Coordinates of N, CA and C in Angstrom, one line a residue:
M15 N 0.8 -1.2 0.0 CA 0.0 0.0 0.0 C 0.9 1.3 0.0
P16 N 1.9 1.4 0.8 CA 2.7 2.6 0.8 C 3.4 2.7 -0.6
F17 N 3.7 1.6 -1.3 CA 4.3 1.6 -2.6 C 3.4 2.3 -3.6
L18 N 2.1 2.0 -3.5 CA 1.1 2.7 -4.4 C 1.0 4.2 -4.1
M19 N 1.1 4.6 -2.9 CA 1.0 6.0 -2.6 C 2.3 6.7 -3.2
I20 N 3.4 6.1 -3.0 CA 4.6 6.7 -3.6 C 4.5 6.7 -5.1
L21 N 4.0 5.7 -5.7 CA 3.9 5.6 -7.2 C 2.9 6.7 -7.7
L22 N 1.8 6.9 -6.9 CA 0.9 8.0 -7.3 C 1.5 9.4 -7.3
V23 N 2.3 9.6 -6.2 CA 3.0 10.9 -6.1 C 4.0 11.1 -7.3
I24 N 4.7 10.0 -7.6 CA 5.7 10.1 -8.7 C 4.9 10.3 -10.0
I25 N 3.8 9.7 -10.2 CA 3.0 9.9 -11.5 C 2.5 11.3 -11.5
A26 N 2.0 11.8 -10.4 CA 1.5 13.2 -10.4 C 2.6 14.2 -10.7
I27 N 3.8 14.0 -10.1 CA 4.9 14.9 -10.4 C 5.3 14.8 -11.9
M28 N 5.3 13.6 -12.4 CA 5.6 13.5 -13.8 C 4.6 14.1 -14.7
A29 N 3.3 14.0 -14.4 CA 2.3 14.7 -15.2 C 2.4 16.2 -15.1
A30 N 2.7 16.7 -13.9 CA 2.9 18.2 -13.7 C 4.0 18.7 -14.5
V31 N 5.1 17.9 -14.5 CA 6.3 18.3 -15.3 C 6.0 18.3 -16.8
G32 N 5.2 17.3 -17.2 CA 4.9 17.2 -18.6 C 4.0 18.4 -19.0
V33 N 3.0 18.7 -18.2 CA 2.1 19.8 -18.5 C 2.9 21.1 -18.6
F34 N 3.8 21.4 -17.6 CA 4.6 22.6 -17.6 C 5.5 22.7 -18.8
S35 N 6.1 21.5 -19.1 CA 7.0 21.5 -20.3 C 6.2 21.8 -21.6
L36 N 5.0 21.3 -21.7 CA 4.2 21.6 -22.9 C 3.8 23.1 -22.9
V37 N 3.5 23.7 -21.8 CA 3.1 25.1 -21.7 C 4.4 26.0 -22.1
I38 N 5.5 25.7 -21.5 CA 6.7 26.5 -21.7 C 7.2 26.3 -23.2
G39 N 7.1 25.0 -23.6 CA 7.5 24.8 -25.0 C 6.6 25.5 -26.0
S40 N 5.3 25.5 -25.8 CA 4.4 26.3 -26.7 C 4.7 27.8 -26.7
L41 N 5.0 28.3 -25.5 CA 5.3 29.7 -25.4 C 6.6 30.0 -26.1
L42 N 7.6 29.2 -26.0 CA 8.9 29.4 -26.7 C 8.7 29.3 -28.2
L43 N 7.8 28.4 -28.6 CA 7.6 28.2 -30.0 C 6.9 29.5 -30.6
L44 N 5.9 30.0 -29.8 CA 5.2 31.2 -30.2 C 6.2 32.4 -30.3
L45 N 7.1 32.5 -29.3 CA 8.1 33.6 -29.4 C 9.1 33.4 -30.5
K46 N 9.3 32.1 -30.9 CA 10.2 31.9 -32.0 C 9.7 32.5 -33.3
F47 N 8.4 32.4 -33.5 CA 7.8 32.9 -34.7 C 7.4 34.4 -34.5
A48 N 6.9 34.8 -33.4 CA 6.4 36.1 -33.2 C 7.5 37.2 -33.0
L49 N 8.6 36.8 -32.4 CA 9.7 37.8 -32.1 C 10.3 38.3 -33.4
P50 N 10.6 37.6 -34.4 CA 11.1 38.2 -35.7 C 10.0 39.1 -36.3
L51 N 8.7 38.8 -36.2 CA 7.7 39.7 -36.8 C 7.7 41.0 -36.0
I52 N 7.8 40.9 -34.7 CA 7.8 42.1 -33.9 C 9.0 43.0 -34.2
V53 N 10.2 42.4 -34.3 CA 11.4 43.1 -34.7 C 11.3 43.8 -36.1
I54 N 10.7 43.0 -37.0 CA 10.5 43.6 -38.4 C 9.6 44.8 -38.3
G55 N 8.5 44.6 -37.5 CA 7.6 45.7 -37.4 C 8.2 47.0 -36.8
V56 N 9.0 46.8 -35.8 CA 9.7 48.0 -35.2 C 10.6 48.6 -36.2
I57 N 11.4 47.8 -36.9 CA 12.3 48.4 -37.9 C 11.6 49.1 -39.0
V58 N 10.5 48.5 -39.5 CA 9.7 49.2 -40.5 C 9.1 50.5 -40.0
S59 N 8.7 50.5 -38.7 CA 8.2 51.7 -38.1 C 9.2 52.8 -38.0
F60 N 10.5 52.5 -37.6 CA 11.5 53.4 -37.6 C 11.9 54.0 -39.0
I61 N 11.9 53.1 -40.0 CA 12.2 53.5 -41.3 C 11.1 54.5 -41.8
Y62 N 9.8 54.1 -41.5 CA 8.7 55.0 -41.9 C 8.8 56.4 -41.3
R63 N 9.1 56.4 -40.0 CA 9.3 57.7 -39.3 C 10.4 58.5 -39.8
A64 N 11.5 57.8 -40.2 CA 12.7 58.5 -40.8 C 12.3 59.1 -42.1
I65 N 11.5 58.4 -42.9 CA 11.1 59.0 -44.2 C 10.1 60.1 -44.1
V66 N 9.0 59.8 -43.4 CA 7.9 60.8 -43.3 C 8.3 61.9 -42.3
G67 N 9.0 61.6 -41.3 CA 9.4 62.7 -40.3 C 8.4 62.6 -39.2
P68 N 8.7 63.3 -38.1 CA 7.9 63.3 -36.9 C 6.5 64.0 -37.2
S69 N 5.6 63.7 -36.4 CA 4.3 64.2 -36.6 C 4.3 65.7 -36.3
S70 N 3.6 66.5 -37.1 CA 3.6 67.9 -37.0 C 2.8 68.4 -35.9
R71 N 1.8 67.6 -35.4 CA 0.9 68.0 -34.3 C 1.1 67.1 -33.2
P72 N 1.0 67.6 -32.0 CA 1.1 66.7 -30.8 C -0.2 65.9 -30.7
H73 N 0.0 64.8 -29.9 CA -1.1 63.8 -29.7 C -2.3 64.5 -29.1
A74 N -2.1 65.5 -28.3 CA -3.3 66.1 -27.6 C -4.1 66.9 -28.7
A75 N -3.5 67.4 -29.7 CA -4.3 68.1 -30.7 C -5.1 67.2 -31.5
W76 N -4.6 66.0 -31.9 CA -5.3 65.0 -32.6 C -6.5 64.5 -31.7
R77 N -6.3 64.3 -30.5 CA -7.4 63.9 -29.6 C -8.5 64.9 -29.5
H78 N -8.1 66.2 -29.4 CA -9.0 67.3 -29.3 C -9.9 67.4 -30.6
D79 N -9.3 67.2 -31.8 CA -10.0 67.2 -33.0 C -11.0 66.0 -33.1
Y80 N -10.6 64.9 -32.6 CA -11.5 63.7 -32.6 C -12.6 64.0 -31.7
Q81 N -12.4 64.5 -30.5 CA -13.4 64.8 -29.5 C -14.4 65.8 -30.1
E82 N -14.0 66.8 -30.8 CA -14.9 67.8 -31.4 C -15.8 67.1 -32.4
Q83 N -15.1 66.3 -33.3 CA -15.9 65.6 -34.3 C -16.9 64.7 -33.7
N84 N -16.5 63.9 -32.7 CA -17.4 63.0 -32.0 C -18.6 63.8 -31.4
D85 N -18.3 64.9 -30.7 CA -19.4 65.7 -30.1 C -20.4 66.2 -31.1
S86 N -19.9 66.7 -32.3 CA -20.8 67.2 -33.3 C -21.6 66.1 -33.9
Y87 N -21.0 64.9 -34.1 CA -21.8 63.8 -34.6 C -22.9 63.4 -33.6
Q88 N -22.6 63.3 -32.3 CA -23.6 63.0 -31.4 C -24.7 64.0 -31.3
A89 N -24.3 65.3 -31.4 CA -25.3 66.4 -31.4 C -26.3 66.3 -32.6
A90 N -25.7 65.9 -33.8 CA -26.5 65.7 -35.0 C -27.5 64.5 -34.8
Q91 N -27.0 63.5 -34.2 CA -27.8 62.3 -34.0 C -29.0 62.6 -33.0
G92 N -28.7 63.4 -32.0 CA -29.7 63.7 -31.0 C -30.8 64.7 -31.5
S93 N -30.4 65.6 -32.4 CA -31.3 66.6 -32.9 C -32.3 66.0 -34.0
R94 N -32.0 64.9 -34.6 CA -32.8 64.4 -35.6 C -34.1 63.8 -35.0
Q95 N -35.2 64.1 -35.6 CA -36.5 63.7 -35.1 C -36.9 62.4 -35.8
R96 N -37.6 61.5 -35.1 CA -38.2 60.4 -35.7 C -39.4 60.7 -36.5
K97 N -39.7 60.0 -37.6 CA -40.9 60.2 -38.3 C -42.1 59.6 -37.5
E98 N -43.2 60.3 -37.7 CA -44.4 59.8 -37.0 C -44.9 58.6 -37.7
A99 N -45.4 57.6 -37.0 CA -45.9 56.4 -37.6 C -47.3 56.6 -38.1
R100 N -47.6 56.1 -39.3 CA -48.9 56.2 -39.9 C -49.6 54.9 -40.0
D101 N -50.9 54.9 -39.8 CA -51.7 53.7 -40.0 C -51.9 53.5 -41.5
V102 N -51.8 52.2 -41.8 CA -51.9 51.8 -43.2 C -53.1 50.9 -43.3
K103 N -54.0 51.3 -44.2 CA -55.2 50.4 -44.4 C -54.9 49.4 -45.5
V104 N -55.1 48.1 -45.2 CA -54.9 47.1 -46.1 C -56.2 46.6 -46.7
D105 N -56.3 46.7 -48.1 CA -57.6 46.3 -48.7 C -57.8 44.8 -48.8
D106 N -56.7 44.1 -48.9 CA -56.8 42.6 -49.0 C -56.6 42.0 -47.7
D107 N -57.7 41.4 -47.1 CA -57.7 40.8 -45.8 C -57.6 39.2 -46.0
D108 N -57.2 38.8 -47.2 CA -57.1 37.4 -47.4 C -55.8 36.8 -46.9
W109 N -55.9 36.1 -45.8 CA -54.7 35.5 -45.1 C -54.4 34.1 -45.6
S110 N -55.0 33.7 -46.7 CA -54.8 32.3 -47.1 C -53.4 32.1 -47.8
D111 N -52.8 33.2 -48.1 CA -51.4 33.1 -48.7 C -50.4 32.7 -47.7
F112 N -50.7 32.8 -46.4 CA -49.7 32.5 -45.4 C -49.9 31.1 -44.9

């Protein structure tokens, strides 16, 4: 009986090590493929900024323009009135089509 308890503990430890190795291995595999893409993206971004130059306006000015545009859009949406519903008289009351 004590042998079975020790065997269960050893099996549990082996299973935990296996699961952790799968998790760590998959993360390393993901980094293996994602890291070069991230590095390429950063390099392309630096090249783009070198060609185009820095932004002429600060971030706060862009945010202010967006907020003004959003406020004007919401004001236009709120001021628009819904059309009044009208009753429609149907001449054909034949429901056999359905």
